[in-house]
Coordinates of C-alpha atoms and ligand atoms in Angstrom, one line a residue:
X1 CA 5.0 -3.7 -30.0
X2 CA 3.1 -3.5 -26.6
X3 CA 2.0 -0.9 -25.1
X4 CA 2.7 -1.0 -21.7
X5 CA 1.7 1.9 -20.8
X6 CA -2.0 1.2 -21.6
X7 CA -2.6 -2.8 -21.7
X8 CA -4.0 -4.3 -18.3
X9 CA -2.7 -7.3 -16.8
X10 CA -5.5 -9.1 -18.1
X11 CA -4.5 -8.2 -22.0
X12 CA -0.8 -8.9 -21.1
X13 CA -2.4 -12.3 -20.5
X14 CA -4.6 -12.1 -22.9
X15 CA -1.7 -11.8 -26.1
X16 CA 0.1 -14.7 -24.4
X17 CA -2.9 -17.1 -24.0
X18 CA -4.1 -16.1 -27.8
X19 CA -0.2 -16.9 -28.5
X20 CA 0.1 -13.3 -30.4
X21 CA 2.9 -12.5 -27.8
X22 CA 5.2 -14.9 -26.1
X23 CA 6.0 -14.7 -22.3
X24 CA 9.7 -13.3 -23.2
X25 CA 8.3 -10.6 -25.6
X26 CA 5.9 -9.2 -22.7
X27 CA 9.0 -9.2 -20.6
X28 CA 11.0 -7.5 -22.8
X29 CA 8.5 -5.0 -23.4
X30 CA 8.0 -4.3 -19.7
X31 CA 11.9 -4.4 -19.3
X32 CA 12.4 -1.4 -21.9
X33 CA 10.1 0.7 -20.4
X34 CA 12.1 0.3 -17.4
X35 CA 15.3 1.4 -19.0
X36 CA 13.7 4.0 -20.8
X37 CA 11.6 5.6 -17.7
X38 CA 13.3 4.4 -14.2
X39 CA 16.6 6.5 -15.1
X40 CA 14.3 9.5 -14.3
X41 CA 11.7 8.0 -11.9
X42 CA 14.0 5.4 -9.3
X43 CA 10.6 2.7 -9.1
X44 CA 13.3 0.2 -8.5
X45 CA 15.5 -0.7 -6.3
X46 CA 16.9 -4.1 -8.2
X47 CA 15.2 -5.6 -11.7
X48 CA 15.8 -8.8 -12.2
X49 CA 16.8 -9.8 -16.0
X50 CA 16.7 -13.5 -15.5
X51 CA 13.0 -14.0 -13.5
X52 CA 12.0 -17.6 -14.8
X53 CA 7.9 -18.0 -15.6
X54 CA 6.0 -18.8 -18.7
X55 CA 3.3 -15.8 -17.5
X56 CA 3.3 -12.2 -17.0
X57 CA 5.8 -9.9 -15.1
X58 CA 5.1 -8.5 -11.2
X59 CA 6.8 -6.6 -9.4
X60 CA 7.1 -6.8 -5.5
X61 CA 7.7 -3.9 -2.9
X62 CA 10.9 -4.2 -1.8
X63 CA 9.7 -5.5 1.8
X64 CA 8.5 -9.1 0.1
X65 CA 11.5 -11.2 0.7
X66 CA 12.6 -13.1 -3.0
X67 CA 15.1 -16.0 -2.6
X68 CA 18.4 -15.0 -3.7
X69 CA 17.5 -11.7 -4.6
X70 CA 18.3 -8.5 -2.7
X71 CA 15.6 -7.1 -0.6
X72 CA 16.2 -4.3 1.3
X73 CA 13.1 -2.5 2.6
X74 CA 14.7 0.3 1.5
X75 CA 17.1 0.9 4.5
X76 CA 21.0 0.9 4.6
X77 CA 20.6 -1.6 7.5
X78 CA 19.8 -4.2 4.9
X79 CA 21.6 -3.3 2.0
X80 CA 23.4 -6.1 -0.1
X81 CA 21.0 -8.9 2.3
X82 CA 19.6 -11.5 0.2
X83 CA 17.1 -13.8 1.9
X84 CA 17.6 -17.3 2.0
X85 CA 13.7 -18.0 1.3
X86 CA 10.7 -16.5 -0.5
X87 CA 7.8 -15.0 1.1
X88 CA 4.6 -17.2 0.7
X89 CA 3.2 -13.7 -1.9
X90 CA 6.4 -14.9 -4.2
X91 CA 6.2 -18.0 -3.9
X92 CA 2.4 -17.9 -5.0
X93 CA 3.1 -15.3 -7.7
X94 CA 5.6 -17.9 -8.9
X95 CA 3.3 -20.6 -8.6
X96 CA 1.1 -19.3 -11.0
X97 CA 3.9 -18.7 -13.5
X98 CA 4.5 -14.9 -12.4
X99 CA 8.1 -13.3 -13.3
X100 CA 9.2 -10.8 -10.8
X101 CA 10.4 -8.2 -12.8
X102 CA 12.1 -6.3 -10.2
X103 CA 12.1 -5.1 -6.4
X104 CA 10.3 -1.6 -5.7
X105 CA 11.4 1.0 -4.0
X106 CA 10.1 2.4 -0.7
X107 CA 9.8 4.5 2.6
X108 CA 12.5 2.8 4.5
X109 CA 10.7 0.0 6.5
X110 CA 7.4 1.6 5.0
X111 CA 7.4 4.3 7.4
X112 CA 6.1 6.9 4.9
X113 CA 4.0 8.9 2.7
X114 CA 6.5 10.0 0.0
X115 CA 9.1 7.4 -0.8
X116 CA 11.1 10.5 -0.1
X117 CA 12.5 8.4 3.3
X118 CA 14.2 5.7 0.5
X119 CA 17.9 5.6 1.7
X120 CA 18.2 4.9 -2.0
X121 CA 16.9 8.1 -3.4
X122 CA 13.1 8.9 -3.9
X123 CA 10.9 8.1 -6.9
X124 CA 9.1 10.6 -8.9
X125 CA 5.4 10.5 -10.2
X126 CA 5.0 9.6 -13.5
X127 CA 2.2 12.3 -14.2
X128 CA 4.8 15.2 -12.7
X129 CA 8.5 13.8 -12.0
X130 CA 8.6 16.7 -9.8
X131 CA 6.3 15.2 -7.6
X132 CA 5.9 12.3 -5.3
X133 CA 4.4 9.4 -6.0
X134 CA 2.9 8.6 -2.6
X135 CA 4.2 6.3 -0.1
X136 CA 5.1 4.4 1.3
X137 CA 5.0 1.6 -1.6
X138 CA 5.2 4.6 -4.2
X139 CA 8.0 2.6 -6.3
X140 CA 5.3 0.0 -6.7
X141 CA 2.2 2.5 -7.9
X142 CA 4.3 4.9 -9.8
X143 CA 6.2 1.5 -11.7
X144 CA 2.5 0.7 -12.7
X145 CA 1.7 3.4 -13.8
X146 CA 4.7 4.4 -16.3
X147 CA 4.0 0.7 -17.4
X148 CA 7.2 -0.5 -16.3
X149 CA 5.3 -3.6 -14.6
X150 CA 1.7 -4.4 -15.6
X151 CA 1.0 -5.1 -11.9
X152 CA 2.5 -5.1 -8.2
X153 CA 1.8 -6.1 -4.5
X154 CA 2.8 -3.4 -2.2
X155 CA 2.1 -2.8 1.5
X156 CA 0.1 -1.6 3.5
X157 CA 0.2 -0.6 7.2
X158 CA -1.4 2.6 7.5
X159 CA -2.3 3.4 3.9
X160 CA 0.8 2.7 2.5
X161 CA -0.8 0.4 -0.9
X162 CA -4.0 3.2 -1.0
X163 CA -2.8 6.4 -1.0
X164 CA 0.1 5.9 -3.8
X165 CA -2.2 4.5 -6.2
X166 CA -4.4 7.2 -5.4
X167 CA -1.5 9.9 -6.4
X168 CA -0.3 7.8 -8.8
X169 CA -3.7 7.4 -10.7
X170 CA -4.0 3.5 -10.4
X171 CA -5.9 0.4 -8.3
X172 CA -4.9 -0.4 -4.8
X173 CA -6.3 -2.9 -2.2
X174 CA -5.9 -2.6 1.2
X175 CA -7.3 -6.4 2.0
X176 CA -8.8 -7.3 5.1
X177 CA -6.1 -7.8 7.8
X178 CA -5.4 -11.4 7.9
X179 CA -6.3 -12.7 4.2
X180 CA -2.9 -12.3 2.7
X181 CA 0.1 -13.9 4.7
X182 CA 3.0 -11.7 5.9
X183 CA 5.2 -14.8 5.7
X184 CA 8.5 -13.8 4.6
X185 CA 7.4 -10.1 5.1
X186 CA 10.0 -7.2 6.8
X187 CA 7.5 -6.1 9.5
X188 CA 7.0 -2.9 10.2
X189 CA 4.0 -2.9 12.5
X190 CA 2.4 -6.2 13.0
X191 CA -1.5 -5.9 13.7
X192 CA -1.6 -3.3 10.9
X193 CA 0.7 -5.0 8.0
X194 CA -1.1 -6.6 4.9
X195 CA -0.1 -7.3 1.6
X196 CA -1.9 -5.5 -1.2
X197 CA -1.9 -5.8 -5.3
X198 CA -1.3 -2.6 -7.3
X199 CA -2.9 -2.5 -11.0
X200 CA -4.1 -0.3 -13.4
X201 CA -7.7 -1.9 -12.8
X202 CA -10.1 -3.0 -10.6
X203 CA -10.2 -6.7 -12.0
X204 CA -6.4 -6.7 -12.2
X205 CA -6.4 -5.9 -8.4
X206 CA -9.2 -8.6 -7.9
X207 CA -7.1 -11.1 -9.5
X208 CA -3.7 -10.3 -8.4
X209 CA -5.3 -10.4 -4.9
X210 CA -6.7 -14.0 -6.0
X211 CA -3.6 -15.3 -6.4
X212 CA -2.0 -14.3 -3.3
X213 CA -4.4 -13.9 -0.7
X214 CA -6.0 -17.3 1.5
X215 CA -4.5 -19.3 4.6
X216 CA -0.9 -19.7 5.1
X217 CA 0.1 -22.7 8.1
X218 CA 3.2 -20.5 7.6
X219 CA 1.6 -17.2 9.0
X220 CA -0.9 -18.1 11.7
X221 CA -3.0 -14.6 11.4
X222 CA -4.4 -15.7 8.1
X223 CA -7.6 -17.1 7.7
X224 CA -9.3 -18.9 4.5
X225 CA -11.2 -16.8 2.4
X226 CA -14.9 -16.8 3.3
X227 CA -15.9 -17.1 -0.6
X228 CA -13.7 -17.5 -3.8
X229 CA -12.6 -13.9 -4.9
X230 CA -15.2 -12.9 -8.0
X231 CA -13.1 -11.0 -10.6
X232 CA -16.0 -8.1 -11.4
X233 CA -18.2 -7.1 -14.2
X234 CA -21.2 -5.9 -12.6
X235 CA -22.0 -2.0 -14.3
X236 CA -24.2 -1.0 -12.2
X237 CA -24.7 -0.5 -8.3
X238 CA -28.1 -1.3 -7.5
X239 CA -28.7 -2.8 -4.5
X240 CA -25.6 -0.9 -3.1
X241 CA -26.1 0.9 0.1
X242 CA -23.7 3.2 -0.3
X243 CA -22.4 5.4 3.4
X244 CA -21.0 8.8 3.0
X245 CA -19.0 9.4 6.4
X246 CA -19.3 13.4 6.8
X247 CA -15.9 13.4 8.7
X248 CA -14.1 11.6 6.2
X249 CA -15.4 14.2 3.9
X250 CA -14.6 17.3 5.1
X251 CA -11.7 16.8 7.4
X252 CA -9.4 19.4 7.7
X253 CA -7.0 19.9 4.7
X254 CA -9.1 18.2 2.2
X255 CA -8.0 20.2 -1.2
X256 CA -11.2 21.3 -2.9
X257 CA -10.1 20.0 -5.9
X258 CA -10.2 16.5 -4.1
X259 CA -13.5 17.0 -3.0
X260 CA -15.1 17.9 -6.3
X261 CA -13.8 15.0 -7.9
X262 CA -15.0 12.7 -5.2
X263 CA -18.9 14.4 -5.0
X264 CA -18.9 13.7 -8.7
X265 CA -18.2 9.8 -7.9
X266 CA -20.7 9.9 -5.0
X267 CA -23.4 11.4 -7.2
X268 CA -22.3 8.7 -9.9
X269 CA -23.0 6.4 -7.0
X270 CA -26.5 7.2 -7.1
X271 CA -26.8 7.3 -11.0
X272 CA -26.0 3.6 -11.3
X273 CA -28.4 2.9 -8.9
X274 CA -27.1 3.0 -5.5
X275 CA -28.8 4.0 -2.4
X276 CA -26.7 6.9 -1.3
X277 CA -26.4 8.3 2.6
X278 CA -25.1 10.2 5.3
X279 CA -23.2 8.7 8.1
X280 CA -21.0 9.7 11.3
X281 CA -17.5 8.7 12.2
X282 CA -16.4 11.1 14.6
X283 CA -14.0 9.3 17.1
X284 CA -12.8 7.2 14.5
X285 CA -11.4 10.3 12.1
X286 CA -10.2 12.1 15.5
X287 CA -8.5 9.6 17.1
X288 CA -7.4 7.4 14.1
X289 CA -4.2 8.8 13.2
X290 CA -2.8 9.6 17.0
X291 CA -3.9 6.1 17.5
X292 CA -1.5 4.7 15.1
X293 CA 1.1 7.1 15.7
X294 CA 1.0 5.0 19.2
X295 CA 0.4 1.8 17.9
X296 CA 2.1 1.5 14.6
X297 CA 5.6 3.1 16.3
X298 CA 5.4 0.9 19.4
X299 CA 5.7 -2.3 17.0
X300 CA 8.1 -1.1 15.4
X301 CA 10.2 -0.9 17.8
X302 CA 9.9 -4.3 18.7
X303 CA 9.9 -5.4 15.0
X304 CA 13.3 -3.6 14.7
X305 CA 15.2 -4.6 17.7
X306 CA 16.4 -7.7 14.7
X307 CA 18.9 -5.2 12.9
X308 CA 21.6 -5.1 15.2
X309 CA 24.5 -6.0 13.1
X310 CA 24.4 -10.2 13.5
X311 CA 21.3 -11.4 11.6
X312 CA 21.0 -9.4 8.5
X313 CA 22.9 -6.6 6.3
X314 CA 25.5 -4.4 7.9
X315 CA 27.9 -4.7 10.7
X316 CA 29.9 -2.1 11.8
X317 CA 32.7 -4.0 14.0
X318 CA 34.3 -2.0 16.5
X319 CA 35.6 -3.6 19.6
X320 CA 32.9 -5.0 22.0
X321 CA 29.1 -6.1 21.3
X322 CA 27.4 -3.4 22.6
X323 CA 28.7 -0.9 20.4
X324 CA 28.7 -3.0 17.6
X325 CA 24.7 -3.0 18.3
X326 CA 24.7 0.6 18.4
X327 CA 27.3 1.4 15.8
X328 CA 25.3 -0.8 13.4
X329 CA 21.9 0.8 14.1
X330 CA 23.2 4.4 14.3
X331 CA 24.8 3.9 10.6
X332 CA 22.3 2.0 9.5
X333 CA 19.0 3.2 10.2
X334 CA 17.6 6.4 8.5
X335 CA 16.1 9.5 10.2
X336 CA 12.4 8.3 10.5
X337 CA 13.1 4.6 11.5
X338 CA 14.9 6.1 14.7
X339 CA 12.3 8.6 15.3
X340 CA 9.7 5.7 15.4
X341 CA 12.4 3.4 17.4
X342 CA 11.9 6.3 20.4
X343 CA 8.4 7.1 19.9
X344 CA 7.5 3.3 20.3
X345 CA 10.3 2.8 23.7
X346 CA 9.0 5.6 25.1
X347 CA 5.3 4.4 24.6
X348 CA 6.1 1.2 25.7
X349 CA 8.2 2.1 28.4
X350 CA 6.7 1.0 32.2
X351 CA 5.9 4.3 33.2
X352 CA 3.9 5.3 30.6
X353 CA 2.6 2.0 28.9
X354 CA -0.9 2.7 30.4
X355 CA -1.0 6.5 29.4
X356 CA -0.1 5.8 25.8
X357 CA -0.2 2.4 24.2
X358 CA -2.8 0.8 26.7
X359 CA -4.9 3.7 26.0
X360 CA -4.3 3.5 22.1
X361 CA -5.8 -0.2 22.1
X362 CA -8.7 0.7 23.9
X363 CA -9.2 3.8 21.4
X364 CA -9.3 1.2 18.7
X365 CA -12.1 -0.9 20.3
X366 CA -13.9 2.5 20.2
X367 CA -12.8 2.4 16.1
X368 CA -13.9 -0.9 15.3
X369 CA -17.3 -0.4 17.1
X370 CA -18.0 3.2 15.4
X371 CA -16.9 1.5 11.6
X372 CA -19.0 -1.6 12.6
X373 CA -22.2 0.9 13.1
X374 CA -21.8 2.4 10.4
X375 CA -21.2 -0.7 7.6
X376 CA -24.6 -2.0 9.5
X377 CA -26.6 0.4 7.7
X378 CA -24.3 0.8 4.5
X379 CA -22.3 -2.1 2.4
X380 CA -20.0 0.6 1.1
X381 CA -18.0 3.6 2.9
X382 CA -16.5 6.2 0.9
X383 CA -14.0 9.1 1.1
X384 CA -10.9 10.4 -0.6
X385 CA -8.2 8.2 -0.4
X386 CA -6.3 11.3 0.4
X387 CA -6.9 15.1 1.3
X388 CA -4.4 16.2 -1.5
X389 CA -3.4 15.2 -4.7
X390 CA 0.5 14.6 -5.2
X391 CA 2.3 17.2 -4.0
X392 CA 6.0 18.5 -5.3
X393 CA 9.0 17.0 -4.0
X394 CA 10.6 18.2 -0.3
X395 CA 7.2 19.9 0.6
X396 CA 6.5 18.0 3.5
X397 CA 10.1 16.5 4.6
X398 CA 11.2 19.0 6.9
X399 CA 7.7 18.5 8.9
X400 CA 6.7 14.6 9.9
X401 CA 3.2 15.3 11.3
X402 CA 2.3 17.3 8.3
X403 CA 3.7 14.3 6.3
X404 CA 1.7 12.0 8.8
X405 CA -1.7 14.0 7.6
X406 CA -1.3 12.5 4.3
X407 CA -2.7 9.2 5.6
X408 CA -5.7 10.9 8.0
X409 CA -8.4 9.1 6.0
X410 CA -6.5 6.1 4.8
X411 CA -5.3 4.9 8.5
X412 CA -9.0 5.0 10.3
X413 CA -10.3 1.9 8.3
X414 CA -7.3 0.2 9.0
X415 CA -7.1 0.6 12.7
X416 CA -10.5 -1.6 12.4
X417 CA -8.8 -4.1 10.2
X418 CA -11.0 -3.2 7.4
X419 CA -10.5 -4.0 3.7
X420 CA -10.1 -0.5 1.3
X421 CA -10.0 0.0 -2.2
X422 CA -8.4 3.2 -3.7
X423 CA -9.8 3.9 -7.7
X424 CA -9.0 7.1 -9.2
X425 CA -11.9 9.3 -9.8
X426 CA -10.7 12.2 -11.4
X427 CA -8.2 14.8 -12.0
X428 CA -7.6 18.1 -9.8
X429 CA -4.9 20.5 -10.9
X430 CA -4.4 18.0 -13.5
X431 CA -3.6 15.3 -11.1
X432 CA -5.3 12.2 -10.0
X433 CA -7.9 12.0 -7.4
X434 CA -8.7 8.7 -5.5
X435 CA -11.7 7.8 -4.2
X436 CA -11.2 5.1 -1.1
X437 CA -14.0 2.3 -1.0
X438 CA -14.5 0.9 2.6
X439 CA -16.6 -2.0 3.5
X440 CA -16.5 -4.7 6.3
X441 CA -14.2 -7.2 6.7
X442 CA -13.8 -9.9 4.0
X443 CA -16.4 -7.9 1.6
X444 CA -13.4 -7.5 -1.3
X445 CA -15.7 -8.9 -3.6
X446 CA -18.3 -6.0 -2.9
X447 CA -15.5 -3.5 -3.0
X448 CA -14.8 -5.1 -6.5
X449 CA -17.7 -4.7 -7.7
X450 CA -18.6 -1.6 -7.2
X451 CA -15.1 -0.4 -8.0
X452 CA -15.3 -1.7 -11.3
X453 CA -19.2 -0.4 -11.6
X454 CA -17.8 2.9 -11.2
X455 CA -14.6 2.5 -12.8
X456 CA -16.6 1.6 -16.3
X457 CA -18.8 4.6 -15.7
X458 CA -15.9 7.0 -14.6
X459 CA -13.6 6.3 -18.0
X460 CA -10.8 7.8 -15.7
X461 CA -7.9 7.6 -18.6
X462 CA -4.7 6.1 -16.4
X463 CA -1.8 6.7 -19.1
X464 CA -0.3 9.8 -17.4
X465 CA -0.4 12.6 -20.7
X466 CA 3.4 13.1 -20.0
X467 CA 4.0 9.0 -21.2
X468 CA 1.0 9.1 -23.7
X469 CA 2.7 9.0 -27.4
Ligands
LIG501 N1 2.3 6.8 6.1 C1 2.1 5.9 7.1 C2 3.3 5.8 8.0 O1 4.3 6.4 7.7 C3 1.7 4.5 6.6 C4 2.8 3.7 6.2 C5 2.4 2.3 5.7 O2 1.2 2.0 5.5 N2 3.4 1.5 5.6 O3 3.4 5.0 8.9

């Protein structure tokens, strides 16, 4: 028997190129975990018992769209749709012999921290199923986790791939915007969104992001890959300037827990050899967040002007086109899509365009500059991936900016179109802690390696103790 809950990707492989398991048997294996675990966690939104593929299973956030095969980005609006084509990351994965295993659930159009916005329900953490799992790709990190899919691509707009896997207690990339196509992606908000693998390890992540990531003539803001991704072994860091951003350190609402866990790593840092140091990112931690909360919402309301009852999903038909739009929308959008919808008119809107979104881009010139001074005197950033660990269900839903907070170090980065890697680091209140590894744009492979330099040395046991046999 397998045990999913602790084999990698790579050992999944491993049985199947050795021949000691056939593709089917891993399949099954993955398949009843699923029906033992997702009755109490809701990771997914559809699983698929016919996925052809001699390889292993993935799963995909329910944003990727799969040919034939629901996706719903976790909104009414869409429910039932099944796309007529496969996004470029599914048709890749398949490619390489990769059977989806099922669709993840999700913030509704990944506007989220909790998967508690799902209009199908939320999903639970696997280390406390009375906590969240992180959002807004949660069904995709807490799936990995319980082992119900050795992998998963998620995505990631303003920390929506990190800072699940950090509460979660697995891998997640953020790449560099424009390495992974969003072809066939439900966009959210379109400078920001990028694709991103979820694994139990860094060289699971480093491969799973080798298969998908490179230049799409399908999605014209992808690039080639400056250098073939390197799936890491390095064990040590030497050589490694590694940057310790003081405002990404001791922002406001940082548990203490969270911190403790992440000194450890940055003191590890300098035990495998690392050059470790200070550095400043003020504008870039105060301004990030209200930045995207301009930026993010203002594309989206562009992006979601598509729903209106004739292209996709549902229709609600009274008499007369205009109220079918509206009908349709009311009924089928979800509390926090419409918030966004009016955050992003009214930003956009003529009188105020200058005030608010205008200002925003210029704000993230000021971003990128203050991230590219920094990674000139350090190869590596790091932070927490998030100021707190998993917190219970409901605790933040009755209070968006509160919920917003959850992604104040994870969004900064991003605004900059910078690549991030979450790894967990520890445990606080018995929960894990991720530590977020920032570097320029296209250095995955140096985020790899010293990920998996300090994963080795950190030993962090991923099999939540709840699952453990
Ligand atoms: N939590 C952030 C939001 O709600 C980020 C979401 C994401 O990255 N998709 O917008």
């Amino acid at each position: 028997m397998i045990d999913t809950l602790r084999v990698t990707a790579q050992e999944a492989n491993d049985l199947l190129t050795s021949g000691e398991a056939s593709s089917d048997e891993i399949f099954s294996a993955y398949r009843a975990a699923i029906d033992e675990r997702d009755g109490e966690l809701n990771c997914f939104l559809h699983v698929n018992d016919d996925a052809p593929g001699a390889g292993v299973p993935v799963a995909f956030k329910d944003v990727i769209s799969t040919r034939g095969i629901p996706t719903t980005a976790g909104s009414k609006i869409l429910e039932g749709f099944k796309p007529v084509y496969d996004a470029t990351v599914a048709e890749r994965c398949a490619a390489r012999g990769l059977r989806t295993i099922g669709k993840t659930n999700m913030d509704e159009f990944a506007m989220g921290s909790s998967t508690e916005n799902s209009a199908y329900g939320p999903t639970r953490n696997p280390w406390d199923p009375e906590r969240v799992p992180g959002g807004s790709s949660g069904g995709s990190a807490a799936a990995v986790a319980a082992g119900m899919a050795p992998w998963a691509l998620g995505s990631d707009t303003g920390g929506s791939v990190k800072q699940p896997a950090a509460l979660c207690g697995v891998v997640g990339l953020r790449p560099t915007y424009g390495t992974v196509s969003r072809y066939g992606i439900v966009a959210f908000a379109s400078s920001l969104d990028q694709i991103g693998p979820v694994a139990k390890t860094v060289a699971d992540c480093a491969f799973l992001y080798s298969v998908v990531a490179g230049h799409d003539p399908r999605d014209t803001t992808t690039v080639e890959l400056p250098e073939p991704v390197q799936v890491p072994e390095a064990e040590d860091l030497r050589g490694l300037r590694v940057g310790v951003p003081k405002e990404l350190n001791e922002a406001e609402g940082i548990e203490a827990g969270v911190s403790e866990a992440v000194n450890a790593a940055v003191e590890l840092c300098r035990e495998l050899g690392a050059e470790v140091g200070e550095c400043e990112l003020p504008r870039s931690v105060e301004f990030g967040l209200p930045c995207y909360y301009l930026i993010a919402p203002s594309e989206a309301s562009s992006n979601l002007a598509r729903y209106d009852g004739v292209r996709y999903g549902l229709r609600v038909s009274p008499d007369g086109i205009r109220e079918m739009y509206e009908q349709t929308r009311d009924a089928g959008f979800g509390d926090e899509p419409k918030r966004r919808i009016m955050l992003g008119t009214y930003a956009l809107s003529s009188g105020y365009y200058d005030a608010y979104y205008a200002q925003a881009q210029k704000v993230r010139t000021v971003i990128r500059h203050e991230f590219a001074a920094a990674l000139e005197r350090f190869d590596v950033l790091v932070s927490p991936t998030s100021p707190t660990v998993a917190f219970p269900l409901g605790a933040k839903t009755e209070n968006p900016l509160a919920m917003y907070l959850s992604d104040v170090l994870a969004i900064p980065p991003n605004m900059a179109g910078l690549p991030g890697l979450s790894i967990p680091c520890g445990l606080s209140e018995g929960l894990p802690v991720g530590l977020q590894l920032i570097g320029p744009q296209f250095s995955e492979n140096v985020l790899f390696r010293a990920g998996h330099a300090l994963e080795q040395a950190l030993g962090f046991d991923y099999v939540p103790p709840r699952l453990a046999a």
